[in-house]
mmCIF file of C-alpha atoms in Angstrom:
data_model
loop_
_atom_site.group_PDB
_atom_site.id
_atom_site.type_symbol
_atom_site.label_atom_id
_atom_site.label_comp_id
_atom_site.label_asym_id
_atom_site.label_seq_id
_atom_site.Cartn_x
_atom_site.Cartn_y
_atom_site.Cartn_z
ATOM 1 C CA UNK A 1 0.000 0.000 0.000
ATOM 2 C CA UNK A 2 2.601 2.128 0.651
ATOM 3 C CA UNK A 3 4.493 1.598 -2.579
ATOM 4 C CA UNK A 4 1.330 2.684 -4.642
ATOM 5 C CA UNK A 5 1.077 5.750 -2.864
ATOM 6 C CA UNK A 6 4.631 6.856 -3.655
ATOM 7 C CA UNK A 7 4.222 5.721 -6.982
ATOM 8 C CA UNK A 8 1.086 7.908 -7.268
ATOM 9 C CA UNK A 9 2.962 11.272 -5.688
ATOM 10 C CA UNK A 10 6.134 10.723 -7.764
ATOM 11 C CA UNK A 11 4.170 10.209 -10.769
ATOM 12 C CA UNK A 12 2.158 13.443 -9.621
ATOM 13 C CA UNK A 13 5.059 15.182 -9.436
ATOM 14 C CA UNK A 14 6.257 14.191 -12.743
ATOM 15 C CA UNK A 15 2.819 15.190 -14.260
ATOM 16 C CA UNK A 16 2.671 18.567 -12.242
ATOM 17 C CA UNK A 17 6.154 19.368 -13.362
ATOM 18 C CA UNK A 18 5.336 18.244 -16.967
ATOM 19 C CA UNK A 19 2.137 21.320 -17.297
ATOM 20 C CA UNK A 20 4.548 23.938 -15.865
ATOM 21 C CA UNK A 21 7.383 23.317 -18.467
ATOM 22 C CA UNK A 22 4.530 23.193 -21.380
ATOM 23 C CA UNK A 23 4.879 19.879 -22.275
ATOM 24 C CA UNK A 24 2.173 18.142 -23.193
ATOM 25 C CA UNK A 25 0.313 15.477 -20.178
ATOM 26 C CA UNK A 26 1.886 11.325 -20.422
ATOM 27 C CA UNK A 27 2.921 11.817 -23.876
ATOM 28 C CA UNK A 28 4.623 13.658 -27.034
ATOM 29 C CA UNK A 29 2.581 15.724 -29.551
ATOM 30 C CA UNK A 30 3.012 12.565 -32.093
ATOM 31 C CA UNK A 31 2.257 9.381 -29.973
ATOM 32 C CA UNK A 32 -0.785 8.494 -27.963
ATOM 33 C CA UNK A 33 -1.706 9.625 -24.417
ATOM 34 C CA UNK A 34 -3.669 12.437 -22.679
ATOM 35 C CA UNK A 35 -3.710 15.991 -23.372
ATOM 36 C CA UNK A 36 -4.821 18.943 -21.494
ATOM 37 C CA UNK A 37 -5.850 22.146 -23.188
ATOM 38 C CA UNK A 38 -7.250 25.305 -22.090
ATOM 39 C CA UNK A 39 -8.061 26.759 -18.645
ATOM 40 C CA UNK A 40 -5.665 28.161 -15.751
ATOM 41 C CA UNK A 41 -2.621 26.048 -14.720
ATOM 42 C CA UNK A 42 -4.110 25.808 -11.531
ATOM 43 C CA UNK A 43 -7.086 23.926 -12.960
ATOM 44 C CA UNK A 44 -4.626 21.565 -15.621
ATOM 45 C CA UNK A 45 -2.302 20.817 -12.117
ATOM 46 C CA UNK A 46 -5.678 19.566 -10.616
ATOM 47 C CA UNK A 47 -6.758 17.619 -13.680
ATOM 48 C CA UNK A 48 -2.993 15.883 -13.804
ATOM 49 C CA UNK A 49 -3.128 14.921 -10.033
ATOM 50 C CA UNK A 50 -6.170 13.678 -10.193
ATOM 51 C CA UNK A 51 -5.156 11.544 -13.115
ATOM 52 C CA UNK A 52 -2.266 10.207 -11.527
ATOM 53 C CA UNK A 53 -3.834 8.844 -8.706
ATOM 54 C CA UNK A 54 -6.023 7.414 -10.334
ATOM 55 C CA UNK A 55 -4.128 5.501 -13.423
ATOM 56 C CA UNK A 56 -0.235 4.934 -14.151
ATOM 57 C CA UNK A 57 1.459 5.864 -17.174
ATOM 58 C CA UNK A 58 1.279 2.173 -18.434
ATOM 59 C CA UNK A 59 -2.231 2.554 -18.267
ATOM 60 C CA UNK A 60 -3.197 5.794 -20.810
ATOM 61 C CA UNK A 61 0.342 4.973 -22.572
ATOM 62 C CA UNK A 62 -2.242 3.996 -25.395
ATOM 63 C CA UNK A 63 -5.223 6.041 -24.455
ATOM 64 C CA UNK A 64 -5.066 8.808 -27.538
ATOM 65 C CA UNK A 65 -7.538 11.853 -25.388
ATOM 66 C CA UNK A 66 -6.936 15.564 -25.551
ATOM 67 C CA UNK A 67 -9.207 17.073 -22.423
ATOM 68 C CA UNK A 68 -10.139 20.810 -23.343
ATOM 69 C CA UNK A 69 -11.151 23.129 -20.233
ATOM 70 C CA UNK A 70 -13.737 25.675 -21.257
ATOM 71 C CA UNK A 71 -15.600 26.620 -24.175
ATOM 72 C CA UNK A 72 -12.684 28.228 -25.557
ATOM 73 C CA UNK A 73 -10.674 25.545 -25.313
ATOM 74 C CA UNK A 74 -12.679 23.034 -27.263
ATOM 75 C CA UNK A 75 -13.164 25.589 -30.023
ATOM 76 C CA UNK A 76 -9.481 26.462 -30.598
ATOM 77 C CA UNK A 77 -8.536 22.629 -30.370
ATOM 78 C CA UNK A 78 -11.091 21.630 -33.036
ATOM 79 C CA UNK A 79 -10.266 24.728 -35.113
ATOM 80 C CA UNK A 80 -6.272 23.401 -35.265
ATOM 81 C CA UNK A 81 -4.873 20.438 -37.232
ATOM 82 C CA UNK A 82 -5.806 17.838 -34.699
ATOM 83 C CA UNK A 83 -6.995 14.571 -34.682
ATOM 84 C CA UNK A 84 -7.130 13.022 -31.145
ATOM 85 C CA UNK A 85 -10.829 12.488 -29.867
ATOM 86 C CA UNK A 86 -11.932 14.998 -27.400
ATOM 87 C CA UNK A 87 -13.284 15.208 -23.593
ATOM 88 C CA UNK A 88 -14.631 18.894 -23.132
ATOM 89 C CA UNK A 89 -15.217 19.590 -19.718
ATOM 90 C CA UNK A 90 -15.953 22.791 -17.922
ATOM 91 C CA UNK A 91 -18.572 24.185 -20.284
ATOM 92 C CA UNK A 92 -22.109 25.052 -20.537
ATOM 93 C CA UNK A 93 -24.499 22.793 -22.704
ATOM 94 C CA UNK A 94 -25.930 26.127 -24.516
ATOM 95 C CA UNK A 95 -22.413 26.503 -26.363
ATOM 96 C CA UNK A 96 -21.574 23.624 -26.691
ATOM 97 C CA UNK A 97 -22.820 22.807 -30.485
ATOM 98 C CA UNK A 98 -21.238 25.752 -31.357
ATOM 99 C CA UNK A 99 -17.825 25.457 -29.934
ATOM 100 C CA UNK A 100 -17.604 22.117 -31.542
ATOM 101 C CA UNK A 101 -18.655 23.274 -34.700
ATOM 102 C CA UNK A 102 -14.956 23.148 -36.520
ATOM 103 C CA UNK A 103 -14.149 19.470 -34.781
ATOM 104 C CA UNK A 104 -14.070 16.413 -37.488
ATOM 105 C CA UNK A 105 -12.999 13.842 -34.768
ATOM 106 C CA UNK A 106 -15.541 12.482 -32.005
ATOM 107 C CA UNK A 107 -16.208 14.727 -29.255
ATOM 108 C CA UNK A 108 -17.918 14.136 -25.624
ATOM 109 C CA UNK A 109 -18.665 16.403 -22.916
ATOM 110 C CA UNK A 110 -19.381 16.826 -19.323
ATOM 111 C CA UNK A 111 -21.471 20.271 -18.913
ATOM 112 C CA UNK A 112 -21.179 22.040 -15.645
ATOM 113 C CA UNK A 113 -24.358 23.047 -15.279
ATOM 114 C CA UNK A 114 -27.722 21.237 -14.405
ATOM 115 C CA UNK A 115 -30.409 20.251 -16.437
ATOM 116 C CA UNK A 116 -33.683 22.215 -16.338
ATOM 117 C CA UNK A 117 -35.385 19.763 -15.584
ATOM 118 C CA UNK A 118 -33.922 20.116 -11.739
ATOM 119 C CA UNK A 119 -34.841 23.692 -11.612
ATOM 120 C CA UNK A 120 -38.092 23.302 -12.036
ATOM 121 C CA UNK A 121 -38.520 20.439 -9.522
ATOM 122 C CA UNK A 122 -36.369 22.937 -6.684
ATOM 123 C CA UNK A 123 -39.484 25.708 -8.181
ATOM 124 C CA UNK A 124 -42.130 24.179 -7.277
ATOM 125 C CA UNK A 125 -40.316 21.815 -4.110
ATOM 126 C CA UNK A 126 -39.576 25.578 -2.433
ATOM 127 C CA UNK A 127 -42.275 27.480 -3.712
ATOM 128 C CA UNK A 128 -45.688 24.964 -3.695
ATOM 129 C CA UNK A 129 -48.219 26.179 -5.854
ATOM 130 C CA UNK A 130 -46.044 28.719 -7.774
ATOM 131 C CA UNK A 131 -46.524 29.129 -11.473
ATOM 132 C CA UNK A 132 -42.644 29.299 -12.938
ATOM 133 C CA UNK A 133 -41.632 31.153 -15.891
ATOM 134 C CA UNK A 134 -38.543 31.148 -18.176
ATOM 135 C CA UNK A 135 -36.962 33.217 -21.279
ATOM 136 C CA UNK A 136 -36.964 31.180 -24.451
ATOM 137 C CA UNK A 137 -35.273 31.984 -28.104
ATOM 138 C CA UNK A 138 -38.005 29.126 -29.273
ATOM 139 C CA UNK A 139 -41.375 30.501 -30.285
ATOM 140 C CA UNK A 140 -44.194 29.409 -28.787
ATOM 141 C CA UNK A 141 -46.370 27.319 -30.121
ATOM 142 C CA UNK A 142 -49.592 27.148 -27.946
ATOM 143 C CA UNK A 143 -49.701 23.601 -26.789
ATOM 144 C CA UNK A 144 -48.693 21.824 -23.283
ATOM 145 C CA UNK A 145 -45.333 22.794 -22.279
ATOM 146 C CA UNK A 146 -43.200 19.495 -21.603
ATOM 147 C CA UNK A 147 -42.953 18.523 -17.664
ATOM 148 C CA UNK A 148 -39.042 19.331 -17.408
ATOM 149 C CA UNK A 149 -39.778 23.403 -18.464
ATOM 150 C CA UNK A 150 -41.145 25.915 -16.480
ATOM 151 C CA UNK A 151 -45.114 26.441 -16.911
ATOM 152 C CA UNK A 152 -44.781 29.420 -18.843
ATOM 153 C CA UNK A 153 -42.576 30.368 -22.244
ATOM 154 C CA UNK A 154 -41.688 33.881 -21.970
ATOM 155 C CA UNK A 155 -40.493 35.529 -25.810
ATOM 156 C CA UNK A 156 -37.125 37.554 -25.166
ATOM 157 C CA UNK A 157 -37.930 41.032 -25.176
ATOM 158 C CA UNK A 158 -37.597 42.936 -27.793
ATOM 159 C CA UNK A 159 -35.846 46.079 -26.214
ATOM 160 C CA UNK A 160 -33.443 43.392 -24.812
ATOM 161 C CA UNK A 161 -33.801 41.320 -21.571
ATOM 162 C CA UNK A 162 -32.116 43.804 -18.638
ATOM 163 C CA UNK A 163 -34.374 46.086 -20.083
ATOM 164 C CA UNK A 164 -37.548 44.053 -20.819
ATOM 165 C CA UNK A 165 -37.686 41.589 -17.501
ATOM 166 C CA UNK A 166 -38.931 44.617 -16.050
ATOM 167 C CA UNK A 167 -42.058 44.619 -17.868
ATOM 168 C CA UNK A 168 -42.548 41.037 -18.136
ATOM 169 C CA UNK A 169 -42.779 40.674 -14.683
ATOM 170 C CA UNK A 170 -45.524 43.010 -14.453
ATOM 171 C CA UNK A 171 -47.392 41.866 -17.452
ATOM 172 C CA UNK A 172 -47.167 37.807 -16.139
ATOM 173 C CA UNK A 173 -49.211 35.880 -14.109
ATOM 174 C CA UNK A 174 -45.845 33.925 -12.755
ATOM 175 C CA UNK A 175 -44.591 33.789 -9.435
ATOM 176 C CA UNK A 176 -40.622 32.256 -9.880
ATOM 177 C CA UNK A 177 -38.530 32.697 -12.811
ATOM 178 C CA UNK A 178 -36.186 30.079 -13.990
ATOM 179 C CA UNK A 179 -32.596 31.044 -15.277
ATOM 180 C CA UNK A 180 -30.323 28.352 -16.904
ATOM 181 C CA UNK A 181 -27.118 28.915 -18.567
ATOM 182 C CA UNK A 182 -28.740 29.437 -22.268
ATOM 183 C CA UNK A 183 -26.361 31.541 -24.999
ATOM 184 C CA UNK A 184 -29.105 31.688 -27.023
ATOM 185 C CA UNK A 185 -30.750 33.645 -24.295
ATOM 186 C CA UNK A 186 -29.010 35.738 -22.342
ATOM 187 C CA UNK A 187 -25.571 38.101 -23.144
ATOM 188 C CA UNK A 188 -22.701 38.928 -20.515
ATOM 189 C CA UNK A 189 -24.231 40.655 -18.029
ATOM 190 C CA UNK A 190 -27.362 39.753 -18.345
ATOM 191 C CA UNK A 191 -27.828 37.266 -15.930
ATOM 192 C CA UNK A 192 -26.240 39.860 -13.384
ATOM 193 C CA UNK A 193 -28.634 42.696 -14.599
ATOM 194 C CA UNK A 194 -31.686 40.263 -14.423
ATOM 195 C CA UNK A 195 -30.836 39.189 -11.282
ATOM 196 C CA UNK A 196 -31.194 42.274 -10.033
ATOM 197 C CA UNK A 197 -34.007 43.266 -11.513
ATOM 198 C CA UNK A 198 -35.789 40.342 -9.989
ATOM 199 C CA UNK A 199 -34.493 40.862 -6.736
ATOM 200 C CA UNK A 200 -35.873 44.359 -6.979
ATOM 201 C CA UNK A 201 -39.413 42.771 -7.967
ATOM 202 C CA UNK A 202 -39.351 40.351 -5.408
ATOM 203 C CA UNK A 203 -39.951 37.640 -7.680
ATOM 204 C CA UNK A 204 -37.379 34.687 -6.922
ATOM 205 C CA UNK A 205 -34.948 33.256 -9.525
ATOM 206 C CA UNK A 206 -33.406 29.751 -9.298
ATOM 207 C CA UNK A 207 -30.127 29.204 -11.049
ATOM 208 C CA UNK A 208 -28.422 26.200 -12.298
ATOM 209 C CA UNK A 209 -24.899 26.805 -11.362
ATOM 210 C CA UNK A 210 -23.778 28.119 -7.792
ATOM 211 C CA UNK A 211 -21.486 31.467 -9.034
ATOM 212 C CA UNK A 212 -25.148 33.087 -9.646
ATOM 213 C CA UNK A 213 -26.004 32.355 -5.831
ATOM 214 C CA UNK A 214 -24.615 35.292 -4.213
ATOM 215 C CA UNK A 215 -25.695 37.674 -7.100
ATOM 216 C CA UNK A 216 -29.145 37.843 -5.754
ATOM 217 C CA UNK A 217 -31.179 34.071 -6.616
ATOM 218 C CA UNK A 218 -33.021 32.577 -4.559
ATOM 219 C CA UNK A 219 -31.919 29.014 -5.098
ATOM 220 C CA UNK A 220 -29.820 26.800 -6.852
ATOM 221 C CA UNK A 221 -29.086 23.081 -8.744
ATOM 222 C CA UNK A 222 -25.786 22.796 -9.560
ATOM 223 C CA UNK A 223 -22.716 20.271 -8.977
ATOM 224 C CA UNK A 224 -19.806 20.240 -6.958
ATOM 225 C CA UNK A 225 -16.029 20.330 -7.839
ATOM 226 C CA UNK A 226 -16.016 16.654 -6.281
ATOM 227 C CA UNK A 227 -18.943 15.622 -8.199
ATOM 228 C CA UNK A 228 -17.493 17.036 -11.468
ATOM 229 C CA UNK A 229 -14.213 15.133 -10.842
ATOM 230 C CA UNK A 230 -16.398 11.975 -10.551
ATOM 231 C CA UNK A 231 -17.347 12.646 -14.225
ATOM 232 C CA UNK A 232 -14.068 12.615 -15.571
ATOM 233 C CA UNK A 233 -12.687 9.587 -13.559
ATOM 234 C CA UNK A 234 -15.999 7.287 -15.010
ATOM 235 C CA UNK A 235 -15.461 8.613 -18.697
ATOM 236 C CA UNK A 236 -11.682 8.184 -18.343
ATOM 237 C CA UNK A 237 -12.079 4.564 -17.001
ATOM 238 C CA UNK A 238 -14.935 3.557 -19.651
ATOM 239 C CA UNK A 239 -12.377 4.688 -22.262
ATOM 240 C CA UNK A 240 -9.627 2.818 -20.931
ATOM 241 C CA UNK A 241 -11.445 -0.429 -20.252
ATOM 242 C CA UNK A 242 -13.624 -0.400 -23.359
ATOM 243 C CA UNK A 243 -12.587 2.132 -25.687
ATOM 244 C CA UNK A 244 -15.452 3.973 -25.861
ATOM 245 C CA UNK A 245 -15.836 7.695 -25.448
ATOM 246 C CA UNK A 246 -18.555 8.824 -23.603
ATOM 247 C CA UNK A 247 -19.301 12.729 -21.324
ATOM 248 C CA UNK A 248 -22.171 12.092 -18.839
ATOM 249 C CA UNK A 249 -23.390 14.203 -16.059
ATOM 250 C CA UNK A 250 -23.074 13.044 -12.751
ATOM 251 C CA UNK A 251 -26.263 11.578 -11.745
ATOM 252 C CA UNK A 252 -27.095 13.877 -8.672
ATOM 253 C CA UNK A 253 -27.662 17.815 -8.120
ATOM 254 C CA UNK A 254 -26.461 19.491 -5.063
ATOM 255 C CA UNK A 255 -29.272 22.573 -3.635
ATOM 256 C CA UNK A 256 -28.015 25.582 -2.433
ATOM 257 C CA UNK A 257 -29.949 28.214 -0.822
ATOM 258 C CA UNK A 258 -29.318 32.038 -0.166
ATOM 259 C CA UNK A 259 -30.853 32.247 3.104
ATOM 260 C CA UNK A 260 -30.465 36.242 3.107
ATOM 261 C CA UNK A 261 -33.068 35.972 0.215
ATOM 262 C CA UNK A 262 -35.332 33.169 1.781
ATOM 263 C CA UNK A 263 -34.899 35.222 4.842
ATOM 264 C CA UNK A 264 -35.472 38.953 3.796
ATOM 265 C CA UNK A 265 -37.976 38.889 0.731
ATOM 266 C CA UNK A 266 -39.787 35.510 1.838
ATOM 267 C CA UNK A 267 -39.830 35.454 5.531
ATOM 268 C CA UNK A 268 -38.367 31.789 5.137
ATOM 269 C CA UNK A 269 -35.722 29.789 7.084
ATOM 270 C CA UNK A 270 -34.323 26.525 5.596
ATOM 271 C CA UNK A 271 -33.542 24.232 8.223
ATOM 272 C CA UNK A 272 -30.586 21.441 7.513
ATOM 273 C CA UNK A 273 -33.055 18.689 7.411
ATOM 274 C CA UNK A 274 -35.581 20.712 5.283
ATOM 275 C CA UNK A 275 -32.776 21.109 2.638
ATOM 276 C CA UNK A 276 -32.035 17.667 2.983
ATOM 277 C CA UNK A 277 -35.393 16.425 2.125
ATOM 278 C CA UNK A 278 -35.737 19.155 -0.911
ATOM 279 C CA UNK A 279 -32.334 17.985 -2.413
ATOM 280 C CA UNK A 280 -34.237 14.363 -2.073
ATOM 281 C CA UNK A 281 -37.196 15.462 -3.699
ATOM 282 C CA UNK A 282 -35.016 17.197 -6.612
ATOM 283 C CA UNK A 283 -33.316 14.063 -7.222
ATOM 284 C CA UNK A 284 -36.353 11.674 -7.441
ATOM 285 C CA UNK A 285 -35.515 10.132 -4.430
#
């Protein structure tokens, strides 16, 4: 037992030492092995250890994998002379059709952020009897929306949406608004600015990853670092043991609340157990 572990820090340390000189993660440019591309060097050291004590060298010595961090990453990778099948991690499922746009070999990704489906389950698990409501680049077409969206299709608004959520919070009949990560949808700031403006409206917003928590939502589905991690180590090991290539969520959310929200515009205190239960009851449990 002790051996492996050494094993595992020295070849840790060789990987670590490997990302700081530039060169490229267990092999050359020309054979087979793992690369990492894109995001800080803080976040490619974390993505080597973990690697490393997980699987030796001998192991992914015939694994051919580049692992892009970020949007960015995936697009600049597929818009280069490559040809190693790709892992895109750290990226939002709104972009990621376009960032893969330019990428002839087989790509896979884990998305960071929750499906919608889990925000609308937290909706109406907080808020019982609430109507939700959502922005959507989709037109609407008059028949039942699907169980995993809110229950009403808002159009964008025209003037633009830190402008518009204004009035279609007075025009609806809604009581929570829904906010995933959607490109098509929001710009920049704008998930700042409606945040905001929601927070001014008292009208609670539930968010699908955790940076938007302490911007002024009310709630959130998102997953942990850990949980993320997780991801990575089961499409890693399905790769090595079968060959196949495959980016799956991991199959839990995590709930956080603001409880100066719940607290000041709701009059509500979330207990530990009550959150338990609710993350239960957003997970199908």
């Amino acid at each position: 037992m002790a051996g492996r572990t050494i094993q595992r820090v020295l070849r840790s340390a060789f990987l670590w030492g490997m990302l700081v000189t530039g060169a490229p993660l267990l092999a050359s440019a020309a054979q087979a092995g793992i690369s990492l591309h894109g995001g800080s060097e803080e976040s490619r050291e974390h993505l080597a250890g973990l690697i490393a004590s997980q699987w030796g060298a001998d192991e992914t010595r015939d694994v051919d994998l580049a692992i892009t961090i970020g949007t960015t990453a995936l697009a600049e990778y597929c818009s280069g002379n490559h040809q190693s099948p790709v892992l895109a991690i750290y990226l939002y499922e709104s972009r990621f059709e376009e960032a893969k746009a330019d990428c002839a070999q087989p790509v896979a990704a884990i998305f960071s952020d929750a499906p919608l489906l889990y925000q609308v389950r937290l909706a109406r698990g907080l808020f019982p009897g609430s109507r939700s409501a959502m922005l959507t680049s989709e037109r609407a077409t008059g028949e039942p929306v699907p169980e995993k969206t809110a229950d009403i299709l808002l159009p964008i608004p025209e003037e633009g949406v830190a402008k518009g959520l204004g009035r279609l919070i007075a025009e609806g009949q809604w009581d929570v608004f829904l906010l995933p990560i959607d490109a098509l949808v929001f710009k920049g700031s704008d998930y700042r600015l409606s945040l905001e403006t929601l927070f001014r409206h008292r009208k609670p917003a539930i968010v699908s990853i955790n940076q938007l928590l302490s911007q002024g939502a009310a709630a959130t589905v998102y997953y942990t670092s850990t949980q993320l991690d997780q991801a990575v180590v089961e499409a890693l090991d399905r790769l090595i043991e079968t060959g196949e290539l495959t980016g799956t969520r991991p199959d839990r959310v995590t709930v956080g609340i603001n409880k100066t929200v719940m607290r000041n515009l709701y009059g509500r205190v979330i207990p530990p157990e009550v959150l338990r239960a609710l993350e239960a009851e957003v997970n199908g449990d």
